[in-house]
Amino acid sequence: KDDSANDSNQISLSFERFVQGIEQCCRSKRSQALQIIFQICQTESKDESDLIDLGGLERIFCFVYTAALTEKTAEISHFDSKKLAMSVLNSFNLSDESSSISQKQFSNWCSEKGLLLHCALWTYIERKCFSSFKLSDKDFILPHLIQSSSILQSKEADLIGLSLYSKVFQGKWWRLYTSDEDGLSFNRLCHNVMGYGGPTLILIRDRNLGAVFGCFVKNPWKESHKFNGSLEDFLIQFSPNFNIMRTKLDTNGNFFYLNLKGFSQKHGMGMGGTLESFRLFIDENMEIEINSNKNRSSTFESGDLFPSKFEQPEIDCLEVWAVGGEETISKGIETKKGHNAAV
């Protein structure tokens, strides 16, 4: 702040101080970047300067969204920042909207579910101040759906939540299957996805409650009477709440299951649990079974995949999206072409 400024509410910077500030933001470490974002979005309070409330968390996610926008005329009025803010509070079992968390708690959440949030600061500075130059290779990029989606309409907050969790969800998405156009058929689902050589996101919308949930599978789908998959696989609830259920540290390794032909085990696709009791299972008739007993899951973190504990979901729409960025998707599609030619 320049002491010579006449108006105490005005802040003026010399060019040297401006450059120093830019350097601090763009070259800051992850912890420093998170601290800057936390402090600029706090609700002013003299007594609780180390805390941030729901409103402050909403401002953080609005800042993240704004930083990643590439169109100057883009509106953010439709962006539900409160949904993501509440997901942070809920992770600390603080469902009360008046609750607050400390900077340390916020950093801990970022270490688990918002691994790339700090990149928003660098992206914001670069695009607002140096649009003609690239200052960092750690840009925060919004997901871009190549085709339309009946499930992901007005789900910008959920897409932001995924892109904060992993770079796999930033950039282009390619739709491999949608029940709206391809038909609600397990055979069609497997035909459209089997052979694709890349990570996929499976999303399901329930017919009765409108809830959206699903799972992420990093490796290509592989038919087997046994479990396979990756530590990076996870379950997710999109709505009514946003929550990612990662693999446990002491996981049993039962990530992904796909059996089409073997008669010794169930026919269908499953995630987590055991062969007798999956955490999520879609059978060959496209009927879903969810095990809501949190204590029985030895694969993924506990959490509600579906909001009702008294009824099973009914598929209204199911979509499978190829993710991982343009290069990964292009390679995966070429692998799929080779698979189709060999079948």
XYZ file of N, CA, C and O in Angstrom, residues 75-269:
780
model
N -21.375 -16.352 -18.051
C -22.096 -16.044 -16.829
C -21.814 -17.114 -15.779
O -21.625 -18.284 -16.105
N -21.804 -16.736 -14.510
C -21.629 -17.716 -13.455
C -22.835 -17.758 -12.525
O -22.800 -18.376 -11.486
N -23.928 -17.117 -12.940
C -25.105 -17.070 -12.078
C -25.726 -18.450 -11.897
O -26.401 -18.714 -10.907
N -25.505 -19.355 -12.870
C -26.096 -20.684 -12.789
C -25.204 -21.668 -12.036
O -25.583 -22.808 -11.808
N -24.022 -21.248 -11.640
C -23.063 -22.138 -10.996
C -23.409 -22.311 -9.519
O -23.444 -21.351 -8.756
N -23.666 -23.549 -9.104
C -24.093 -23.840 -7.735
C -22.871 -24.057 -6.849
O -22.512 -25.190 -6.517
N -22.240 -22.959 -6.440
C -21.050 -23.056 -5.598
C -21.379 -23.578 -4.205
O -20.533 -24.162 -3.528
N -22.627 -23.377 -3.766
C -23.019 -23.821 -2.424
C -22.937 -25.338 -2.297
O -22.599 -25.878 -1.242
N -23.231 -26.045 -3.378
C -23.197 -27.512 -3.342
C -21.797 -28.016 -3.019
O -21.613 -28.919 -2.198
N -20.779 -27.425 -3.649
C -19.403 -27.820 -3.379
C -18.964 -27.360 -2.001
O -18.239 -28.082 -1.299
N -19.402 -26.165 -1.605
C -19.053 -25.661 -0.276
C -19.606 -26.571 0.815
O -18.922 -26.880 1.801
N -20.833 -27.029 0.634
C -21.439 -27.936 1.609
C -20.735 -29.279 1.628
O -20.644 -29.936 2.676
N -20.207 -29.719 0.476
C -19.493 -30.992 0.448
C -18.232 -30.927 1.300
O -17.815 -31.926 1.893
N -17.617 -29.732 1.381
C -16.444 -29.557 2.235
C -16.851 -29.657 3.700
O -16.232 -30.383 4.495
N -17.907 -28.931 4.084
C -18.374 -28.972 5.476
C -18.818 -30.381 5.867
O -18.532 -30.854 6.970
N -19.500 -31.062 4.937
C -19.994 -32.407 5.233
C -18.857 -33.391 5.463
O -19.011 -34.365 6.212
N -17.716 -33.151 4.819
C -16.581 -34.065 4.992
C -16.032 -34.008 6.413
O -15.337 -34.922 6.857
N -16.356 -32.925 7.144
C -15.959 -32.804 8.549
C -17.156 -33.023 9.482
O -17.116 -32.657 10.651
N -18.233 -33.612 8.888
C -19.468 -33.866 9.642
C -20.067 -32.584 10.193
O -20.626 -32.557 11.295
N -19.940 -31.497 9.426
C -20.504 -30.207 9.809
C -21.598 -29.855 8.807
O -21.368 -29.180 7.818
N -22.784 -30.334 9.027
C -23.878 -30.111 8.077
C -24.571 -28.772 8.288
O -25.367 -28.339 7.457
N -24.279 -28.109 9.399
C -24.895 -26.814 9.714
C -24.271 -25.734 8.833
O -23.053 -25.577 8.775
N -25.124 -24.969 8.152
C -24.637 -23.927 7.247
C -23.888 -22.819 7.972
O -23.148 -22.060 7.359
N -24.070 -22.708 9.270
C -23.375 -21.662 10.029
C -21.993 -22.123 10.493
O -21.267 -21.363 11.121
N -21.626 -23.354 10.180
C -20.349 -23.905 10.620
C -19.190 -23.287 9.847
O -19.357 -22.763 8.745
N -18.021 -23.361 10.453
C -16.801 -22.853 9.820
C -15.697 -23.889 9.979
O -15.738 -24.744 10.865
N -14.699 -23.807 9.121
C -13.530 -24.673 9.235
C -12.275 -23.804 9.230
O -12.284 -22.667 8.747
N -11.201 -24.362 9.757
C -9.940 -23.625 9.820
C -9.174 -23.762 8.511
O -9.506 -24.593 7.650
N -8.133 -22.970 8.375
C -7.287 -23.048 7.188
C -6.635 -24.422 7.094
O -6.485 -24.976 6.001
N -6.260 -24.999 8.229
C -5.655 -26.326 8.237
C -6.646 -27.379 7.756
O -6.289 -28.275 6.975
N -7.882 -27.277 8.207
C -8.908 -28.226 7.752
C -9.156 -28.087 6.259
O -9.317 -29.084 5.543
N -9.176 -26.850 5.776
C -9.351 -26.612 4.353
C -8.206 -27.232 3.557
O -8.436 -27.889 2.531
N -6.994 -27.060 4.028
C -5.819 -27.641 3.352
C -5.882 -29.162 3.366
O -5.508 -29.811 2.387
N -6.357 -29.721 4.481
C -6.491 -31.177 4.573
C -7.512 -31.689 3.559
O -7.310 -32.740 2.929
N -8.631 -30.962 3.413
C -9.637 -31.354 2.425
C -9.049 -31.295 1.016
O -9.273 -32.211 0.207
N -8.292 -30.250 0.731
C -7.671 -30.122 -0.590
C -6.690 -31.266 -0.859
O -6.545 -31.711 -1.996
N -6.025 -31.737 0.180
C -5.074 -32.838 0.027
C -5.773 -34.140 -0.337
O -5.144 -35.045 -0.905
N -7.061 -34.232 -0.027
C -7.799 -35.459 -0.292
C -8.744 -35.340 -1.483
O -8.788 -36.221 -2.341
N -9.514 -34.261 -1.551
C -10.574 -34.148 -2.565
C -10.404 -32.967 -3.522
O -11.069 -32.914 -4.551
N -9.518 -32.005 -3.166
C -9.310 -30.839 -4.029
C -7.849 -30.686 -4.401
O -7.252 -29.619 -4.207
N -7.272 -31.741 -4.923
C -5.827 -31.815 -5.148
C -5.297 -30.750 -6.098
O -4.117 -30.396 -6.052
N -6.168 -30.218 -6.951
C -5.712 -29.261 -7.967
C -6.278 -27.860 -7.748
O -6.130 -26.996 -8.617
N -6.879 -27.621 -6.601
C -7.501 -26.312 -6.368
C -6.483 -25.182 -6.414
O -6.778 -24.081 -6.882
N -5.275 -25.438 -5.942
C -4.253 -24.392 -5.918
C -3.897 -23.894 -7.317
O -3.458 -22.756 -7.480
N -4.098 -24.739 -8.336
C -3.774 -24.345 -9.709
C -4.657 -23.197 -10.204
O -4.293 -22.491 -11.143
N -5.826 -23.027 -9.567
C -6.737 -21.964 -9.985
C -6.108 -20.583 -9.807
O -6.378 -19.662 -10.582
N -5.261 -20.418 -8.790
C -4.623 -19.121 -8.557
C -3.689 -18.770 -9.703
O -3.728 -17.661 -10.235
N -2.845 -19.714 -10.085
C -1.919 -19.475 -11.198
C -2.679 -19.213 -12.498
O -2.313 -18.336 -13.281
N -3.741 -19.992 -12.712
C -4.536 -19.829 -13.931
C -5.197 -18.459 -13.974
O -5.234 -17.797 -15.018
N -5.711 -18.012 -12.846
C -6.389 -16.712 -12.775
C -5.419 -15.582 -13.103
O -5.722 -14.699 -13.921
N -4.253 -15.601 -12.470
C -3.257 -14.548 -12.716
C -2.822 -14.553 -14.171
O -2.724 -13.495 -14.817
N -2.582 -15.724 -14.707
C -2.110 -15.828 -16.093
C -3.129 -15.288 -17.082
O -2.795 -14.528 -17.989
N -4.406 -15.661 -16.904
C -5.430 -15.280 -17.879
C -5.897 -13.842 -17.712
O -6.309 -13.205 -18.676
N -5.827 -13.307 -16.498
C -6.286 -11.947 -16.270
C -5.201 -10.910 -16.564
O -5.499 -9.800 -17.005
N -3.951 -11.287 -16.322
C -2.871 -10.305 -16.453
C -1.952 -10.546 -17.642
O -1.357 -9.606 -18.163
N -1.822 -11.790 -18.048
C -0.868 -12.115 -19.108
C -1.492 -13.084 -20.100
O -1.001 -14.199 -20.310
N -2.593 -12.681 -20.697
C -3.333 -13.577 -21.581
C -2.527 -13.992 -22.808
O -2.818 -15.017 -23.427
N -1.513 -13.218 -23.170
C -0.705 -13.543 -24.350
C 0.486 -14.426 -24.011
O 1.224 -14.848 -24.900
N 0.699 -14.693 -22.732
C 1.854 -15.484 -22.309
C 1.387 -16.667 -21.471
O 0.363 -16.608 -20.800
N 2.169 -17.722 -21.513
C 1.899 -18.887 -20.686
C 2.948 -18.937 -19.588
O 4.127 -19.179 -19.854
N 2.530 -18.686 -18.344
C 3.464 -18.605 -17.236
C 3.654 -19.942 -16.530
O 4.635 -20.131 -15.825
N 2.711 -20.855 -16.709
C 2.780 -22.120 -15.985
C 2.187 -23.229 -16.836
O 1.328 -22.991 -17.694
N 2.642 -24.449 -16.622
C 2.078 -25.610 -17.306
C 1.053 -26.315 -16.427
O 0.651 -27.439 -16.701
N 0.623 -25.622 -15.358
C -0.315 -26.214 -14.417
C -1.659 -25.497 -14.467
O -2.259 -25.180 -13.443
N -2.133 -25.213 -15.667
C -3.417 -24.545 -15.823
C -4.551 -25.401 -15.270
O -4.522 -26.631 -15.334
N -5.560 -24.709 -14.725
C -6.780 -25.391 -14.308
C -7.776 -25.273 -15.449
O -8.142 -24.168 -15.856
N -8.233 -26.417 -15.988
C -9.070 -26.435 -17.180
C -10.417 -27.065 -16.853
O -10.485 -28.120 -16.218
N -11.486 -26.430 -17.291
C -12.817 -26.967 -17.077
C -13.068 -28.161 -17.996
O -12.525 -28.230 -19.096
N -13.903 -29.114 -17.565
C -14.301 -30.198 -18.464
C -15.065 -29.651 -19.667
O -15.813 -28.674 -19.536
N -14.879 -30.294 -20.810
C -15.568 -29.872 -22.034
C -16.208 -31.095 -22.676
O -15.515 -31.971 -23.194
N -17.542 -31.171 -22.616
C -18.264 -32.304 -23.171
C -18.438 -32.125 -24.679
O -19.046 -31.152 -25.125
N -17.892 -33.079 -25.450
C -17.971 -32.992 -26.904
C -19.409 -33.211 -27.384
O -19.875 -32.542 -28.297
N -20.108 -34.171 -26.768
C -21.500 -34.418 -27.123
C -22.410 -33.949 -25.988
O -21.943 -33.592 -24.911
N -23.691 -33.958 -26.258
C -24.661 -33.521 -25.252
C -24.857 -34.609 -24.196
O -24.543 -35.781 -24.414
N -25.377 -34.200 -23.051
C -25.645 -35.126 -21.958
C -26.955 -34.747 -21.294
O -27.166 -33.589 -20.941
N -27.831 -35.740 -21.122
C -29.080 -35.469 -20.413
C -28.883 -35.545 -18.910
O -29.693 -35.036 -18.142
N -27.785 -36.166 -18.464
C -27.509 -36.283 -17.035
C -26.747 -35.076 -16.511
O -27.004 -34.592 -15.403
N -25.812 -34.560 -17.281
C -24.896 -33.530 -16.800
C -25.369 -32.108 -17.060
O -24.624 -31.161 -16.818
N -26.577 -31.920 -17.564
C -27.111 -30.575 -17.718
C -27.232 -29.907 -16.353
O -27.743 -30.505 -15.404
N -26.756 -28.662 -16.259
C -26.796 -27.881 -15.015
C -26.045 -28.567 -13.888
O -26.405 -28.448 -12.714
N -24.991 -29.286 -14.223
C -24.182 -29.974 -13.214
C -22.755 -29.411 -13.205
O -21.779 -30.130 -13.014
N -22.641 -28.083 -13.435
C -21.310 -27.473 -13.493
C -20.533 -27.670 -12.194
O -19.324 -27.882 -12.206
N -21.246 -27.600 -11.059
C -20.571 -27.754 -9.771
C -19.947 -29.133 -9.650
O -18.819 -29.282 -9.167
N -20.655 -30.156 -10.097
C -20.135 -31.517 -10.016
C -18.929 -31.699 -10.934
O -17.960 -32.377 -10.581
N -18.988 -31.100 -12.110
C -17.866 -31.187 -13.045
C -16.640 -30.486 -12.481
O -15.507 -30.967 -12.627
N -16.864 -29.342 -11.826
C -15.760 -28.642 -11.164
C -15.168 -29.523 -10.066
O -13.945 -29.640 -9.919
N -16.042 -30.162 -9.278
C -15.572 -31.020 -8.203
C -14.685 -32.141 -8.711
O -13.641 -32.453 -8.111
N -15.049 -32.739 -9.839
C -14.232 -33.797 -10.426
C -12.908 -33.263 -10.943
O -11.860 -33.875 -10.754
N -12.953 -32.107 -11.609
C -11.728 -31.558 -12.195
C -10.769 -31.040 -11.129
O -9.570 -30.921 -11.374
N -11.291 -30.741 -9.928
C -10.419 -30.374 -8.813
C -9.741 -31.608 -8.225
O -8.647 -31.528 -7.673
N -10.397 -32.750 -8.373
C -9.889 -33.987 -7.782
C -8.758 -34.594 -8.619
O -7.765 -35.084 -8.072
N -8.904 -34.566 -9.940
C -7.889 -35.182 -10.802
C -7.872 -34.510 -12.171
O -8.917 -34.140 -12.711
N -6.703 -34.382 -12.732
C -6.546 -33.780 -14.062
C -7.172 -34.644 -15.147
O -7.419 -34.187 -16.262
N -7.444 -35.911 -14.816
C -8.102 -36.822 -15.753
C -9.430 -36.242 -16.237
O -9.844 -36.473 -17.377
N -10.087 -35.454 -15.378
C -11.423 -34.950 -15.697
C -11.396 -33.554 -16.308
O -12.451 -32.984 -16.581
N -10.223 -33.005 -16.523
C -10.120 -31.701 -17.178
C -10.038 -31.891 -18.694
O -9.588 -32.916 -19.186
N -10.475 -30.882 -19.419
C -10.412 -30.957 -20.877
C -11.573 -31.734 -21.475
O -12.656 -31.833 -20.895
N -11.348 -32.324 -22.634
C -12.418 -32.939 -23.410
C -12.909 -34.258 -22.813
O -12.130 -35.049 -22.297
N -14.241 -34.432 -22.918
C -14.903 -35.697 -22.583
C -15.582 -36.206 -23.853
O -16.133 -35.434 -24.629
N -15.545 -37.530 -24.058
C -16.172 -38.132 -25.238
C -17.172 -39.182 -24.768
O -16.826 -40.081 -24.023
N -18.400 -39.047 -25.225
C -19.448 -39.975 -24.796
C -19.357 -41.292 -25.568
O -19.416 -41.312 -26.799
N -19.235 -42.386 -24.828
C -19.159 -43.712 -25.434
C -20.520 -44.389 -25.503
O -20.779 -45.188 -26.415
N -21.375 -44.079 -24.539
C -22.687 -44.742 -24.483
C -23.680 -43.859 -23.753
O -23.345 -43.193 -22.769
N -24.906 -43.829 -24.250
C -26.020 -43.214 -23.538
C -27.258 -44.055 -23.778
O -27.584 -44.404 -24.922
N -27.962 -44.404 -22.711
C -29.157 -45.237 -22.854
C -30.265 -44.504 -23.602
O -31.136 -45.141 -24.198
N -30.233 -43.171 -23.592
C -31.256 -42.397 -24.307
C -31.220 -42.652 -25.808
O -32.265 -42.672 -26.468
N -30.030 -42.847 -26.362
C -29.889 -43.036 -27.802
C -29.526 -44.469 -28.191
O -29.948 -44.955 -29.246
N -28.744 -45.132 -27.341
C -28.269 -46.476 -27.676
C -29.174 -47.575 -27.142
O -29.000 -48.743 -27.496
N -30.120 -47.200 -26.295
C -31.021 -48.183 -25.718
C -30.543 -48.664 -24.366
O -29.339 -48.782 -24.126
N -31.490 -48.929 -23.471
C -31.151 -49.393 -22.125
C -30.923 -50.898 -22.179
O -31.811 -51.697 -21.890
N -29.716 -51.267 -22.562
C -29.369 -52.666 -22.778
C -27.953 -52.922 -22.279
O -27.030 -52.178 -22.622
N -27.783 -53.988 -21.494
C -26.450 -54.317 -21.003
C -25.534 -54.730 -22.144
O -24.342 -54.406 -22.147
N -26.078 -55.429 -23.116
C -25.274 -55.834 -24.278
C -24.784 -54.626 -25.068
O -23.630 -54.578 -25.499
N -25.680 -53.626 -25.258
C -25.289 -52.418 -25.990
C -24.266 -51.617 -25.205
O -23.315 -51.063 -25.760
N -24.448 -51.570 -23.891
C -23.489 -50.879 -23.029
C -22.099 -51.483 -23.186
O -21.117 -50.772 -23.426
N -22.005 -52.796 -23.068
C -20.701 -53.462 -23.165
C -20.132 -53.363 -24.575
O -18.924 -53.185 -24.753
N -20.994 -53.479 -25.591
C -20.532 -53.368 -26.981
C -19.901 -52.001 -27.250
O -18.880 -51.901 -27.933
N -20.486 -50.955 -26.696
C -19.994 -49.600 -26.954
C -18.713 -49.282 -26.192
O -17.945 -48.423 -26.615
N -18.483 -49.964 -25.070
C -17.348 -49.598 -24.220
C -16.210 -50.617 -24.265
O -15.040 -50.240 -24.184
N -16.531 -51.899 -24.422
C -15.485 -52.923 -24.463
C -14.515 -52.642 -25.614
O -14.923 -52.385 -26.740
N -13.220 -52.687 -25.317
C -12.205 -52.421 -26.329
C -11.693 -50.998 -26.311
O -10.634 -50.715 -26.875
N -12.451 -50.086 -25.654
C -11.949 -48.716 -25.536
C -10.755 -48.718 -24.580
O -10.841 -49.240 -23.472
N -9.661 -48.111 -24.998
C -8.420 -48.212 -24.234
C -8.102 -47.034 -23.359
O -7.011 -46.455 -23.457
N -9.013 -46.649 -22.498
C -8.750 -45.503 -21.630
C -9.689 -45.460 -20.446
O -10.585 -46.302 -20.299
N -9.519 -44.469 -19.551
C -10.372 -44.336 -18.369
C -11.790 -43.909 -18.723
O -12.003 -43.181 -19.700
N -12.752 -44.359 -17.925
C -14.159 -44.058 -18.190
C -14.884 -43.648 -16.909
O -14.533 -44.094 -15.812
N -15.892 -42.818 -17.068
C -16.758 -42.393 -15.974
C -18.167 -42.861 -16.286
O -18.717 -42.544 -17.348
N -18.759 -43.631 -15.373
C -20.102 -44.167 -15.543
C -21.054 -43.372 -14.657
O -20.834 -43.259 -13.448
N -22.105 -42.811 -15.254
C -23.066 -41.998 -14.511
C -24.469 -42.558 -14.691
O -24.862 -42.933 -15.799
N -25.223 -42.593 -13.589
C -26.570 -43.152 -13.588
C -27.524 -42.153 -12.938
O -27.234 -41.612 -11.881
N -28.660 -41.925 -13.594
C -29.709 -41.097 -12.988
C -30.892 -41.991 -12.618
O -31.368 -42.774 -13.444
N -31.339 -41.847 -11.375
C -32.452 -42.651 -10.879
C -33.789 -42.102 -11.375
O -33.993 -40.882 -11.445
N -34.701 -43.003 -11.706
C -35.988 -42.606 -12.264
C -36.909 -41.949 -11.237
O -37.659 -41.022 -11.554
N -36.860 -42.396 -9.996
C -37.824 -41.933 -8.999
C -37.369 -40.704 -8.230
O -38.131 -39.760 -8.038
N -36.120 -40.694 -7.767
C -35.625 -39.584 -6.955
C -34.808 -38.568 -7.753
O -34.524 -37.483 -7.261
N -34.402 -38.928 -8.953
C -33.579 -38.025 -9.754
C -32.140 -37.952 -9.296
O -31.364 -37.116 -9.778
N -31.769 -38.806 -8.341
C -30.387 -38.823 -7.851
C -29.432 -39.277 -8.957
O -29.800 -40.076 -9.817
N -28.212 -38.744 -8.906
C -27.188 -39.113 -9.888
C -25.979 -39.661 -9.140
O -25.495 -39.051 -8.188
N -25.498 -40.807 -9.576
C -24.360 -41.456 -8.931
C -23.626 -42.286 -9.981
O -24.065 -42.399 -11.129
N -22.500 -42.872 -9.594
C -21.770 -43.681 -10.551
C -20.398 -44.068 -10.049
O -20.155 -44.154 -8.841
N -19.477 -44.267 -10.984
C -18.140 -44.721 -10.629
C -17.145 -44.347 -11.728
O -17.517 -44.086 -12.871
N -15.882 -44.321 -11.336
C -14.780 -44.059 -12.262
C -13.913 -45.306 -12.349
O -13.562 -45.901 -11.325
N -13.578 -45.709 -13.577
C -12.733 -46.875 -13.826
C -11.544 -46.412 -14.659
O -11.713 -45.979 -15.805
N -10.355 -46.493 -14.086
C -9.174 -45.977 -14.774
C -8.746 -46.853 -15.942
O -8.428 -46.373 -17.035
N -8.715 -48.160 -15.725
C -8.216 -49.073 -16.751
C -9.313 -49.456 -17.738
O -10.507 -49.363 -17.419
N -8.953 -49.911 -18.937
C -9.952 -50.403 -19.892
C -10.778 -51.533 -19.287
O -10.269 -52.333 -18.491
N -12.055 -51.601 -19.677
C -12.934 -52.648 -19.167
C -12.407 -54.016 -19.595
O -12.089 -54.238 -20.761
N -12.323 -54.929 -18.643
C -11.794 -56.264 -18.899
C -12.764 -57.299 -18.365
O -13.111 -57.292 -17.201
N -13.182 -58.199 -19.250
C -14.109 -59.238 -18.834
C -13.375 -60.320 -18.042
O -12.320 -60.808 -18.459
N -13.928 -60.673 -16.903
C -13.311 -61.682 -16.055
C -14.308 -62.126 -14.997
O -15.245 -61.390 -14.669
N -14.116 -63.335 -14.466
C -14.958 -63.780 -13.354
C -14.369 -63.333 -12.014
O -14.901 -63.665 -10.954
N -13.266 -62.568 -12.098
C -12.624 -62.036 -10.904
C -12.599 -60.510 -10.960
O -12.832 -59.902 -11.993
N -12.281 -59.894 -9.826
C -12.130 -58.441 -9.774
C -10.818 -58.014 -10.438
O -9.822 -58.738 -10.429
N -10.819 -56.840 -11.035
C -9.598 -56.171 -11.472
C -9.789 -54.682 -11.233
O -10.649 -54.288 -10.476
N -9.000 -53.862 -11.855
C -9.159 -52.424 -11.661
C -7.921 -51.772 -11.093
O -6.817 -52.310 -11.177
N -8.095 -50.588 -10.500
C -6.969 -49.757 -10.081
C -7.278 -49.059 -8.764
O -8.441 -48.830 -8.411
N -6.212 -48.692 -8.052
C -6.359 -47.908 -6.823
C -6.997 -46.549 -7.078
O -7.504 -45.908 -6.157
N -6.960 -46.091 -8.318
C -7.520 -44.787 -8.667
C -9.008 -44.849 -8.978
O -9.643 -43.819 -9.197
N -9.591 -46.044 -9.017
C -11.035 -46.175 -9.208
C -11.763 -45.605 -7.992
O -11.237 -45.630 -6.873
N -12.968 -45.110 -8.190
C -13.752 -44.611 -7.060
C -15.235 -44.616 -7.372
O -15.648 -44.747 -8.536
N -16.034 -44.490 -6.332
C -17.476 -44.313 -6.442
C -17.798 -42.837 -6.233
O -17.049 -42.122 -5.568
N -18.932 -42.392 -6.776
C -19.267 -40.975 -6.647
C -20.775 -40.769 -6.587
O -21.535 -41.463 -7.268
N -21.214 -39.864 -5.716
C -22.579 -39.367 -5.750
C -22.536 -37.937 -6.276
O -21.803 -37.097 -5.752
N -23.308 -37.659 -7.317
C -23.373 -36.319 -7.907
C -24.480 -35.488 -7.270
O -24.299 -34.317 -6.981
N -25.634 -36.093 -7.135
C -26.751 -35.369 -6.544
C -27.648 -36.358 -5.810
O -27.738 -37.519 -6.203
N -28.265 -35.938 -4.700
C -28.407 -34.541 -4.265
C -27.134 -33.930 -3.679
O -27.033 -32.714 -3.583
N -26.167 -34.746 -3.256
C -24.924 -34.221 -2.703
C -23.748 -34.658 -3.575
O -23.846 -35.626 -4.333
N -22.647 -33.939 -3.449
C -21.438 -34.308 -4.185
C -20.455 -34.957 -3.225
O -20.081 -34.375 -2.214
N -20.055 -36.191 -3.534
C -19.127 -36.891 -2.655
C -18.369 -37.957 -3.436
O -18.977 -38.781 -4.129
N -17.052 -37.922 -3.347
C -16.196 -38.931 -3.967
C -15.766 -39.921 -2.890
O -15.250 -39.524 -1.849
N -15.980 -41.201 -3.148
C -15.594 -42.263 -2.211
C -14.410 -43.025 -2.805
O -14.576 -43.874 -3.669
N -13.231 -42.670 -2.329
C -11.989 -43.230 -2.868
C -11.740 -44.640 -2.329
O -12.438 -45.112 -1.439
N -10.718 -45.288 -2.871
C -10.330 -46.589 -2.337
C -9.719 -46.400 -0.949
O -9.064 -45.404 -0.674
N -9.957 -47.360 -0.084
C -9.404 -47.311 1.265
C -7.909 -47.623 1.236
O -7.416 -48.303 0.323
N -7.207 -47.149 2.253
C -5.776 -47.446 2.358
C -5.551 -48.945 2.541
O -4.570 -49.506 2.043
N -6.461 -49.595 3.266
C -6.355 -51.037 3.479
C -7.354 -51.791 2.604
O -7.964 -52.771 3.018
N -7.503 -51.338 1.374
C -8.495 -51.905 0.462
C -8.234 -53.379 0.176
O -7.090 -53.840 0.191
N -9.328 -54.094 -0.107
C -9.194 -55.502 -0.461
C -8.902 -55.711 -1.952
O -8.734 -56.842 -2.398
N -8.838 -54.629 -2.708
C -8.493 -54.725 -4.124
C -9.640 -55.104 -5.036
O -9.443 -55.305 -6.233
N -10.870 -55.172 -4.512
C -12.027 -55.540 -5.331
C -12.629 -54.292 -5.981
O -13.695 -53.820 -5.586
N -11.937 -53.784 -6.988
C -12.328 -52.500 -7.578
C -13.433 -52.643 -8.626
O -14.517 -52.107 -8.471
N -13.148 -53.375 -9.687
C -14.059 -53.417 -10.836
C -14.264 -54.859 -11.279
O -13.318 -55.650 -11.348
N -15.516 -55.185 -11.592
C -15.890 -56.551 -11.982
C -16.775 -56.480 -13.213
O -17.719 -55.686 -13.272
N -16.475 -57.313 -14.210
C -17.298 -57.384 -15.415
C -17.311 -58.822 -15.913
O -16.291 -59.344 -16.366
N -18.458 -59.464 -15.802
C -18.600 -60.861 -16.223
C -19.780 -60.977 -17.177
O -20.915 -60.672 -16.818
N -19.494 -61.428 -18.395
C -20.529 -61.540 -19.412
C -20.898 -62.982 -19.722
O -22.025 -63.263 -20.121
N -19.941 -63.891 -19.578
C -20.145 -65.260 -20.063
C -20.001 -66.330 -18.996
O -20.667 -67.357 -19.053
N -19.099 -66.120 -18.032
C -18.835 -67.155 -17.041
C -20.061 -67.465 -16.198
O -20.724 -66.563 -15.697
N -20.377 -68.745 -16.048
C -21.597 -69.130 -15.335
C -21.365 -69.354 -13.846
O -22.308 -69.532 -13.087
N -20.104 -69.349 -13.425
C -19.826 -69.601 -12.016
C -20.090 -68.377 -11.141
O -20.229 -68.502 -9.927
N -20.173 -67.188 -11.755
C -20.402 -65.946 -11.014
C -21.521 -65.148 -11.668
O -21.968 -65.445 -12.782
N -21.959 -64.108 -10.973
C -23.018 -63.248 -11.489
C -22.639 -62.632 -12.823
O -21.486 -62.267 -13.043
N -23.622 -62.477 -13.692
C -23.426 -61.739 -14.938
C -23.752 -60.269 -14.669
O -24.835 -59.941 -14.176
N -22.825 -59.391 -14.983
C -23.059 -57.968 -14.789
C -21.781 -57.228 -14.488
O -20.670 -57.754 -14.679
N -21.935 -55.994 -14.031
C -20.804 -55.136 -13.718
C -20.911 -54.685 -12.267
O -21.978 -54.251 -11.819
